């Protein structure tokens, strides 16, 4: 008959405390139970583990050798139980989270810190990609979950939970905004004549499709010069080429803070995009996914909702405040050198 964990616990207690009676008191069990466990263990191993006398038990050479093995077994079992407990509560394991560059810039650092503090055994890997590519990575099972803006296609392949809403803004150099009205928002009509580029791969998806369709609806011509999906090029076009774009403001929050760029939300509610946490349809929404989503919500409350970057309802159009964001953030803005 194979030995049991209880027998190992009783045996190591006798080694530690030096007698059956002391081990029984330490473990809170009757002394006969300790004696029976050790006797059964010796029979199973075919070796005498203690030299017994009236006062104390001294481990034999075999007992000393086995004591080290028993301690390792008990330690391994305890560690395995703790790992399983942490896994069941979402505090251990591995998860690959996909974020858009803007969302990553806003909360990525804070999310990693929060996850490390609340789930130190959970290995969180963040992957950045634009919206279309994030969706593809999710379906290809290259990432486990994503945070992106409204998935408006093939919804049968994903499950999504709304985290909030974010207005897409007209972003450009301050001199471009001199052409616009002094309101807090921008109408679709005010885009007429502005030199634009789209941060999208196609006019047939995302904000590109929305913008083109709304321009047609209102009978206006848009001056779209380029289509770009490169953060470095987006910044260069905005800062150096007198071009504007319609985008979330996360990727250029530092430039908004130092005044090199300005942003105003689009007035039409159609530009209020839902921010969603999504997984593939076949994936279980388990404790790890819940832990990640809860951490995102916790981090977003002061940083994003507190600064107007996200709102809780789609009918509240707010102007994102970069200064409030950095007041809530625990880091200073990353001021980049002026481009000459």
mmCIF file of C-alpha atoms in Angstrom:
data_model
loop_
_atom_site.group_PDB
_atom_site.id
_atom_site.type_symbol
_atom_site.label_atom_id
_atom_site.label_comp_id
_atom_site.label_asym_id
_atom_site.label_seq_id
_atom_site.Cartn_x
_atom_site.Cartn_y
_atom_site.Cartn_z
ATOM 1 C CA UNK A 1 0.000 0.000 0.000
ATOM 2 C CA UNK A 2 1.426 3.411 -0.989
ATOM 3 C CA UNK A 3 2.086 5.912 1.775
ATOM 4 C CA UNK A 4 -0.198 8.909 2.215
ATOM 5 C CA UNK A 5 0.388 12.611 2.694
ATOM 6 C CA UNK A 6 -0.973 12.333 6.242
ATOM 7 C CA UNK A 7 1.649 9.702 7.028
ATOM 8 C CA UNK A 8 4.360 11.993 5.663
ATOM 9 C CA UNK A 9 3.067 14.897 7.741
ATOM 10 C CA UNK A 10 3.053 12.760 10.891
ATOM 11 C CA UNK A 11 6.533 11.372 10.148
ATOM 12 C CA UNK A 12 8.123 14.788 9.517
ATOM 13 C CA UNK A 13 6.489 16.139 12.689
ATOM 14 C CA UNK A 14 8.124 13.383 14.766
ATOM 15 C CA UNK A 15 11.491 14.195 13.162
ATOM 16 C CA UNK A 16 11.014 17.874 13.899
ATOM 17 C CA UNK A 17 9.710 17.627 17.482
ATOM 18 C CA UNK A 18 11.727 14.585 18.605
ATOM 19 C CA UNK A 19 8.936 12.414 20.010
ATOM 20 C CA UNK A 20 5.529 10.979 19.178
ATOM 21 C CA UNK A 21 3.835 12.866 22.007
ATOM 22 C CA UNK A 22 5.347 16.229 21.021
ATOM 23 C CA UNK A 23 4.365 15.682 17.378
ATOM 24 C CA UNK A 24 0.808 14.787 18.436
ATOM 25 C CA UNK A 25 0.505 17.983 20.500
ATOM 26 C CA UNK A 26 1.871 20.123 17.664
ATOM 27 C CA UNK A 27 -0.529 18.655 15.116
ATOM 28 C CA UNK A 28 -3.499 18.498 17.478
ATOM 29 C CA UNK A 29 -4.098 14.762 17.035
ATOM 30 C CA UNK A 30 -4.042 11.761 19.350
ATOM 31 C CA UNK A 31 -0.659 10.120 19.913
ATOM 32 C CA UNK A 32 -1.872 6.662 18.757
ATOM 33 C CA UNK A 33 -2.671 8.182 15.354
ATOM 34 C CA UNK A 34 0.947 9.343 15.028
ATOM 35 C CA UNK A 35 2.272 5.936 16.084
ATOM 36 C CA UNK A 36 0.011 4.116 13.628
ATOM 37 C CA UNK A 37 1.000 6.429 10.747
ATOM 38 C CA UNK A 38 4.718 5.957 11.339
ATOM 39 C CA UNK A 39 4.345 2.181 11.732
ATOM 40 C CA UNK A 40 2.375 1.954 8.465
ATOM 41 C CA UNK A 41 4.973 4.110 6.716
ATOM 42 C CA UNK A 42 7.835 1.910 7.936
ATOM 43 C CA UNK A 43 5.987 -1.183 6.744
ATOM 44 C CA UNK A 44 5.354 0.359 3.331
ATOM 45 C CA UNK A 45 8.983 1.454 2.918
ATOM 46 C CA UNK A 46 10.435 -1.719 4.401
ATOM 47 C CA UNK A 47 12.769 0.277 6.634
ATOM 48 C CA UNK A 48 12.977 1.328 10.277
ATOM 49 C CA UNK A 49 12.786 5.113 10.436
ATOM 50 C CA UNK A 50 13.349 5.753 14.175
ATOM 51 C CA UNK A 51 15.327 4.384 17.082
ATOM 52 C CA UNK A 52 12.755 4.487 19.878
ATOM 53 C CA UNK A 53 13.327 4.780 23.616
ATOM 54 C CA UNK A 54 11.175 5.903 26.500
ATOM 55 C CA UNK A 55 11.973 9.605 26.096
ATOM 56 C CA UNK A 56 12.518 10.413 22.444
ATOM 57 C CA UNK A 57 12.726 9.077 18.913
ATOM 58 C CA UNK A 58 15.962 9.454 16.994
ATOM 59 C CA UNK A 59 15.810 9.111 13.200
ATOM 60 C CA UNK A 60 17.845 6.262 11.781
ATOM 61 C CA UNK A 61 20.111 6.821 8.777
ATOM 62 C CA UNK A 62 17.217 5.689 6.577
ATOM 63 C CA UNK A 63 14.884 8.006 8.491
ATOM 64 C CA UNK A 64 17.138 11.017 7.974
ATOM 65 C CA UNK A 65 17.433 10.282 4.255
ATOM 66 C CA UNK A 66 13.692 9.863 3.856
ATOM 67 C CA UNK A 67 12.955 12.973 5.946
ATOM 68 C CA UNK A 68 14.494 15.163 3.250
ATOM 69 C CA UNK A 69 12.475 13.426 0.541
ATOM 70 C CA UNK A 70 9.275 13.697 2.566
ATOM 71 C CA UNK A 71 9.794 17.424 3.137
ATOM 72 C CA UNK A 72 10.254 17.977 -0.606
ATOM 73 C CA UNK A 73 7.092 16.006 -1.400
ATOM 74 C CA UNK A 74 5.021 17.993 1.097
ATOM 75 C CA UNK A 75 6.478 21.280 -0.127
ATOM 76 C CA UNK A 76 5.742 20.368 -3.748
ATOM 77 C CA UNK A 77 2.158 19.426 -2.913
ATOM 78 C CA UNK A 78 1.664 22.689 -1.019
ATOM 79 C CA UNK A 79 3.104 24.693 -3.907
ATOM 80 C CA UNK A 80 0.891 22.872 -6.420
ATOM 81 C CA UNK A 81 -2.188 23.565 -4.336
ATOM 82 C CA UNK A 82 -1.294 27.251 -4.152
ATOM 83 C CA UNK A 83 -0.718 27.435 -7.904
ATOM 84 C CA UNK A 84 -4.086 25.792 -8.529
ATOM 85 C CA UNK A 85 -5.775 28.170 -6.097
ATOM 86 C CA UNK A 86 -4.209 31.156 -7.836
ATOM 87 C CA UNK A 87 -5.188 29.799 -11.250
ATOM 88 C CA UNK A 88 -8.773 29.304 -10.100
ATOM 89 C CA UNK A 89 -8.887 32.900 -8.877
ATOM 90 C CA UNK A 90 -7.203 34.308 -11.994
ATOM 91 C CA UNK A 91 -3.950 35.117 -10.176
ATOM 92 C CA UNK A 92 -1.656 32.809 -12.111
ATOM 93 C CA UNK A 93 -1.252 31.547 -15.637
ATOM 94 C CA UNK A 94 -0.453 33.314 -18.890
ATOM 95 C CA UNK A 95 -2.495 35.664 -21.039
ATOM 96 C CA UNK A 96 -1.664 37.563 -24.233
ATOM 97 C CA UNK A 97 -3.616 40.817 -24.421
ATOM 98 C CA UNK A 98 -3.915 42.806 -27.637
ATOM 99 C CA UNK A 99 -4.293 46.587 -27.424
ATOM 100 C CA UNK A 100 -4.506 49.319 -30.023
ATOM 101 C CA UNK A 101 -1.449 51.621 -29.895
ATOM 102 C CA UNK A 102 -3.518 54.441 -28.418
ATOM 103 C CA UNK A 103 -5.107 52.358 -25.671
ATOM 104 C CA UNK A 104 -1.732 50.787 -24.924
ATOM 105 C CA UNK A 105 -0.164 54.237 -24.587
ATOM 106 C CA UNK A 106 -2.896 55.337 -22.190
ATOM 107 C CA UNK A 107 -3.220 52.326 -19.880
ATOM 108 C CA UNK A 108 -0.616 49.694 -20.815
ATOM 109 C CA UNK A 109 1.985 50.688 -18.229
ATOM 110 C CA UNK A 110 -0.625 51.160 -15.491
ATOM 111 C CA UNK A 111 -2.356 47.887 -16.362
ATOM 112 C CA UNK A 112 0.874 45.878 -16.117
ATOM 113 C CA UNK A 113 1.624 47.414 -12.725
ATOM 114 C CA UNK A 114 -1.897 46.741 -11.428
ATOM 115 C CA UNK A 115 -1.856 43.136 -12.675
ATOM 116 C CA UNK A 116 1.541 42.562 -11.053
ATOM 117 C CA UNK A 117 0.224 43.875 -7.738
ATOM 118 C CA UNK A 118 -3.074 41.971 -7.775
ATOM 119 C CA UNK A 119 -2.078 38.814 -9.677
ATOM 120 C CA UNK A 120 1.704 38.430 -9.312
ATOM 121 C CA UNK A 121 1.628 34.876 -10.650
ATOM 122 C CA UNK A 122 -0.159 35.860 -13.867
ATOM 123 C CA UNK A 123 2.167 36.396 -16.827
ATOM 124 C CA UNK A 124 0.621 39.226 -18.885
ATOM 125 C CA UNK A 125 1.991 39.844 -22.381
ATOM 126 C CA UNK A 126 0.790 42.951 -24.249
ATOM 127 C CA UNK A 127 0.760 43.033 -28.047
ATOM 128 C CA UNK A 128 0.073 46.255 -29.974
ATOM 129 C CA UNK A 129 -1.695 46.381 -33.325
ATOM 130 C CA UNK A 130 -4.180 48.548 -35.181
ATOM 131 C CA UNK A 131 -7.855 47.637 -35.010
ATOM 132 C CA UNK A 132 -8.078 45.441 -38.105
ATOM 133 C CA UNK A 133 -4.947 43.478 -37.265
ATOM 134 C CA UNK A 134 -6.041 42.984 -33.638
ATOM 135 C CA UNK A 135 -9.228 41.359 -34.854
ATOM 136 C CA UNK A 136 -7.244 39.051 -37.135
ATOM 137 C CA UNK A 137 -4.820 38.119 -34.341
ATOM 138 C CA UNK A 138 -7.762 37.212 -32.121
ATOM 139 C CA UNK A 139 -9.310 34.910 -34.717
ATOM 140 C CA UNK A 140 -5.886 33.389 -35.477
ATOM 141 C CA UNK A 141 -5.500 32.662 -31.730
ATOM 142 C CA UNK A 142 -2.280 34.672 -31.636
ATOM 143 C CA UNK A 143 -3.737 36.679 -28.750
ATOM 144 C CA UNK A 144 -6.165 35.560 -26.039
ATOM 145 C CA UNK A 145 -8.196 38.751 -25.702
ATOM 146 C CA UNK A 146 -8.182 42.288 -27.067
ATOM 147 C CA UNK A 147 -9.294 45.794 -26.175
ATOM 148 C CA UNK A 148 -10.353 47.688 -29.254
ATOM 149 C CA UNK A 149 -13.070 49.871 -30.711
ATOM 150 C CA UNK A 150 -16.460 48.543 -31.806
ATOM 151 C CA UNK A 151 -16.167 45.283 -33.715
ATOM 152 C CA UNK A 152 -18.621 45.994 -36.512
ATOM 153 C CA UNK A 153 -18.080 42.892 -38.616
ATOM 154 C CA UNK A 154 -18.409 39.114 -38.329
ATOM 155 C CA UNK A 155 -19.736 39.409 -34.798
ATOM 156 C CA UNK A 156 -20.502 35.689 -34.738
ATOM 157 C CA UNK A 157 -16.772 35.036 -34.323
ATOM 158 C CA UNK A 158 -16.266 37.085 -31.156
ATOM 159 C CA UNK A 159 -17.827 37.896 -27.826
ATOM 160 C CA UNK A 160 -17.411 41.441 -26.563
ATOM 161 C CA UNK A 161 -18.119 43.429 -23.404
ATOM 162 C CA UNK A 162 -18.406 47.218 -23.446
ATOM 163 C CA UNK A 163 -15.914 49.034 -21.219
ATOM 164 C CA UNK A 164 -16.977 52.550 -22.168
ATOM 165 C CA UNK A 165 -17.191 54.901 -25.128
ATOM 166 C CA UNK A 166 -14.584 57.149 -26.695
ATOM 167 C CA UNK A 167 -15.154 60.027 -29.104
ATOM 168 C CA UNK A 168 -13.061 59.991 -32.244
ATOM 169 C CA UNK A 169 -11.552 63.446 -32.581
ATOM 170 C CA UNK A 170 -10.294 65.726 -35.287
ATOM 171 C CA UNK A 171 -6.585 66.027 -34.509
ATOM 172 C CA UNK A 172 -4.139 68.467 -36.043
ATOM 173 C CA UNK A 173 -1.722 71.320 -35.460
ATOM 174 C CA UNK A 174 -3.173 74.425 -33.729
ATOM 175 C CA UNK A 175 -2.969 76.490 -36.934
ATOM 176 C CA UNK A 176 -5.464 74.149 -38.618
ATOM 177 C CA UNK A 177 -8.047 74.775 -35.912
ATOM 178 C CA UNK A 178 -7.962 78.493 -36.688
ATOM 179 C CA UNK A 179 -10.107 77.638 -39.728
ATOM 180 C CA UNK A 180 -12.846 76.086 -37.593
ATOM 181 C CA UNK A 181 -15.596 77.523 -35.429
ATOM 182 C CA UNK A 182 -14.919 78.077 -31.739
ATOM 183 C CA UNK A 183 -17.200 75.268 -30.560
ATOM 184 C CA UNK A 184 -16.185 72.300 -28.415
ATOM 185 C CA UNK A 185 -16.970 69.824 -31.193
ATOM 186 C CA UNK A 186 -16.439 69.581 -34.948
ATOM 187 C CA UNK A 187 -19.232 69.040 -37.459
ATOM 188 C CA UNK A 188 -18.814 66.940 -40.583
ATOM 189 C CA UNK A 189 -19.351 70.073 -42.685
ATOM 190 C CA UNK A 190 -16.292 71.737 -41.133
ATOM 191 C CA UNK A 191 -14.071 69.013 -42.583
ATOM 192 C CA UNK A 192 -14.736 70.286 -46.091
ATOM 193 C CA UNK A 193 -11.531 71.771 -47.476
ATOM 194 C CA UNK A 194 -9.310 70.508 -44.648
ATOM 195 C CA UNK A 195 -6.317 68.442 -45.831
ATOM 196 C CA UNK A 196 -6.873 65.024 -44.245
ATOM 197 C CA UNK A 197 -5.329 61.597 -44.011
ATOM 198 C CA UNK A 198 -6.998 58.480 -42.657
ATOM 199 C CA UNK A 199 -5.408 56.189 -40.075
ATOM 200 C CA UNK A 200 -6.931 53.153 -41.756
ATOM 201 C CA UNK A 201 -6.097 50.663 -44.466
ATOM 202 C CA UNK A 202 -9.333 51.017 -46.382
ATOM 203 C CA UNK A 203 -12.269 53.310 -47.018
ATOM 204 C CA UNK A 204 -14.422 50.226 -46.527
ATOM 205 C CA UNK A 205 -13.776 49.696 -42.818
ATOM 206 C CA UNK A 206 -13.840 51.483 -39.488
ATOM 207 C CA UNK A 207 -13.683 55.252 -39.283
ATOM 208 C CA UNK A 208 -12.751 55.518 -42.977
ATOM 209 C CA UNK A 209 -16.038 53.993 -44.066
ATOM 210 C CA UNK A 210 -17.989 56.079 -41.542
ATOM 211 C CA UNK A 211 -16.332 59.309 -42.648
ATOM 212 C CA UNK A 212 -16.827 58.710 -46.371
ATOM 213 C CA UNK A 213 -20.474 57.677 -45.918
ATOM 214 C CA UNK A 214 -21.275 60.712 -43.785
ATOM 215 C CA UNK A 215 -19.579 63.055 -46.245
ATOM 216 C CA UNK A 216 -21.712 61.628 -49.053
ATOM 217 C CA UNK A 217 -24.833 61.948 -46.923
ATOM 218 C CA UNK A 218 -24.141 65.638 -46.292
ATOM 219 C CA UNK A 219 -23.025 66.283 -49.861
ATOM 220 C CA UNK A 220 -19.518 67.493 -49.052
ATOM 221 C CA UNK A 221 -16.154 66.740 -50.624
ATOM 222 C CA UNK A 222 -13.315 65.534 -48.427
ATOM 223 C CA UNK A 223 -9.694 66.250 -49.258
ATOM 224 C CA UNK A 224 -8.173 62.901 -48.214
ATOM 225 C CA UNK A 225 -4.491 62.806 -49.153
ATOM 226 C CA UNK A 226 -3.218 59.556 -47.610
ATOM 227 C CA UNK A 227 -4.106 56.339 -45.784
ATOM 228 C CA UNK A 228 -1.654 55.446 -43.032
ATOM 229 C CA UNK A 229 -1.214 52.777 -40.363
ATOM 230 C CA UNK A 230 2.102 53.791 -38.838
ATOM 231 C CA UNK A 231 2.339 55.687 -35.562
ATOM 232 C CA UNK A 232 5.604 57.403 -36.429
ATOM 233 C CA UNK A 233 4.229 58.538 -39.794
ATOM 234 C CA UNK A 234 0.930 59.635 -38.244
ATOM 235 C CA UNK A 235 2.824 61.904 -35.838
ATOM 236 C CA UNK A 236 5.029 63.239 -38.622
ATOM 237 C CA UNK A 237 2.084 64.073 -40.874
ATOM 238 C CA UNK A 238 0.255 65.787 -38.022
ATOM 239 C CA UNK A 239 3.236 67.807 -36.802
ATOM 240 C CA UNK A 240 5.036 68.669 -40.028
ATOM 241 C CA UNK A 241 2.676 68.486 -42.981
ATOM 242 C CA UNK A 242 -0.348 70.567 -41.934
ATOM 243 C CA UNK A 243 -2.597 67.530 -42.225
ATOM 244 C CA UNK A 244 -5.395 66.458 -39.885
ATOM 245 C CA UNK A 245 -7.016 63.118 -39.158
ATOM 246 C CA UNK A 246 -9.943 61.578 -37.289
ATOM 247 C CA UNK A 247 -8.661 59.301 -34.548
ATOM 248 C CA UNK A 248 -8.760 58.382 -30.865
ATOM 249 C CA UNK A 249 -6.309 60.579 -28.987
ATOM 250 C CA UNK A 250 -4.403 57.957 -26.990
ATOM 251 C CA UNK A 251 -1.387 57.684 -29.274
ATOM 252 C CA UNK A 252 -0.788 61.456 -29.292
ATOM 253 C CA UNK A 253 -1.720 62.302 -25.672
ATOM 254 C CA UNK A 254 1.766 63.735 -25.025
ATOM 255 C CA UNK A 255 1.562 66.085 -28.019
ATOM 256 C CA UNK A 256 -1.855 67.266 -26.824
ATOM 257 C CA UNK A 257 -0.423 67.968 -23.391
ATOM 258 C CA UNK A 258 2.458 70.100 -24.647
ATOM 259 C CA UNK A 259 0.239 71.971 -27.123
ATOM 260 C CA UNK A 260 1.862 70.855 -30.362
ATOM 261 C CA UNK A 261 -1.414 69.218 -31.378
ATOM 262 C CA UNK A 262 -5.039 69.960 -30.630
ATOM 263 C CA UNK A 263 -8.085 67.708 -30.642
ATOM 264 C CA UNK A 264 -11.827 68.231 -30.716
ATOM 265 C CA UNK A 265 -14.403 65.438 -30.711
ATOM 266 C CA UNK A 266 -16.634 65.001 -33.717
ATOM 267 C CA UNK A 267 -20.124 66.293 -32.987
ATOM 268 C CA UNK A 268 -22.057 63.447 -34.605
ATOM 269 C CA UNK A 269 -22.826 60.617 -32.109
ATOM 270 C CA UNK A 270 -21.803 58.100 -34.783
ATOM 271 C CA UNK A 271 -18.193 58.975 -33.930
ATOM 272 C CA UNK A 272 -18.673 57.797 -30.321
ATOM 273 C CA UNK A 273 -17.095 54.368 -30.580
ATOM 274 C CA UNK A 274 -17.652 51.625 -27.995
ATOM 275 C CA UNK A 275 -14.443 50.450 -26.356
ATOM 276 C CA UNK A 276 -14.714 46.688 -26.051
ATOM 277 C CA UNK A 277 -12.983 43.802 -24.339
ATOM 278 C CA UNK A 278 -13.310 40.848 -26.709
ATOM 279 C CA UNK A 279 -12.440 37.164 -26.919
ATOM 280 C CA UNK A 280 -12.972 34.590 -29.654
ATOM 281 C CA UNK A 281 -16.426 32.996 -29.586
ATOM 282 C CA UNK A 282 -15.072 29.525 -28.808
ATOM 283 C CA UNK A 283 -12.930 30.728 -25.883
ATOM 284 C CA UNK A 284 -14.182 30.365 -22.329
ATOM 285 C CA UNK A 285 -14.615 33.611 -20.407
ATOM 286 C CA UNK A 286 -12.798 32.243 -17.382
ATOM 287 C CA UNK A 287 -11.231 33.625 -14.244
ATOM 288 C CA UNK A 288 -8.096 34.885 -16.023
ATOM 289 C CA UNK A 289 -10.105 36.821 -18.598
ATOM 290 C CA UNK A 290 -12.287 38.246 -15.822
ATOM 291 C CA UNK A 291 -9.201 39.275 -13.849
ATOM 292 C CA UNK A 292 -7.748 41.092 -16.872
ATOM 293 C CA UNK A 293 -11.013 42.865 -17.694
ATOM 294 C CA UNK A 294 -11.545 43.912 -14.068
ATOM 295 C CA UNK A 295 -8.005 45.317 -13.940
ATOM 296 C CA UNK A 296 -8.643 47.310 -17.126
ATOM 297 C CA UNK A 297 -11.825 48.780 -15.625
ATOM 298 C CA UNK A 298 -10.039 49.605 -12.362
ATOM 299 C CA UNK A 299 -7.172 51.348 -14.155
ATOM 300 C CA UNK A 300 -9.491 53.177 -16.571
ATOM 301 C CA UNK A 301 -11.708 54.730 -13.898
ATOM 302 C CA UNK A 302 -9.353 57.523 -12.779
ATOM 303 C CA UNK A 303 -7.216 57.747 -15.916
ATOM 304 C CA UNK A 304 -9.750 57.689 -18.727
ATOM 305 C CA UNK A 305 -13.198 58.331 -17.293
ATOM 306 C CA UNK A 306 -11.732 60.939 -14.949
ATOM 307 C CA UNK A 307 -10.228 62.898 -17.846
ATOM 308 C CA UNK A 308 -13.121 62.618 -20.304
ATOM 309 C CA UNK A 309 -11.223 60.338 -22.689
ATOM 310 C CA UNK A 310 -13.821 57.616 -22.085
ATOM 311 C CA UNK A 311 -17.457 58.091 -21.114
ATOM 312 C CA UNK A 312 -19.960 55.636 -19.701
ATOM 313 C CA UNK A 313 -22.701 56.430 -22.237
ATOM 314 C CA UNK A 314 -22.599 57.044 -26.000
ATOM 315 C CA UNK A 315 -24.744 60.176 -25.842
ATOM 316 C CA UNK A 316 -22.246 62.186 -23.773
ATOM 317 C CA UNK A 317 -19.672 63.821 -26.049
ATOM 318 C CA UNK A 318 -16.843 65.225 -23.960
ATOM 319 C CA UNK A 319 -13.621 66.942 -24.901
ATOM 320 C CA UNK A 320 -10.672 64.802 -23.725
ATOM 321 C CA UNK A 321 -8.437 66.641 -21.267
ATOM 322 C CA UNK A 322 -4.761 65.660 -21.545
ATOM 323 C CA UNK A 323 -3.818 67.663 -18.453
ATOM 324 C CA UNK A 324 -6.361 65.861 -16.294
ATOM 325 C CA UNK A 325 -5.092 62.555 -17.650
ATOM 326 C CA UNK A 326 -1.534 63.313 -16.536
ATOM 327 C CA UNK A 327 -2.775 64.583 -13.177
ATOM 328 C CA UNK A 328 -4.307 61.151 -12.593
ATOM 329 C CA UNK A 329 -1.355 59.285 -14.090
ATOM 330 C CA UNK A 330 1.662 58.598 -11.920
ATOM 331 C CA UNK A 331 4.130 59.607 -14.605
ATOM 332 C CA UNK A 332 5.065 62.850 -16.295
ATOM 333 C CA UNK A 333 4.251 63.315 -19.974
ATOM 334 C CA UNK A 334 6.927 62.169 -22.374
ATOM 335 C CA UNK A 335 7.882 65.506 -23.914
ATOM 336 C CA UNK A 336 9.479 64.922 -27.294
ATOM 337 C CA UNK A 337 11.956 67.404 -28.774
ATOM 338 C CA UNK A 338 10.518 69.989 -31.117
ATOM 339 C CA UNK A 339 10.882 69.116 -34.783
ATOM 340 C CA UNK A 340 12.619 71.809 -36.793
#
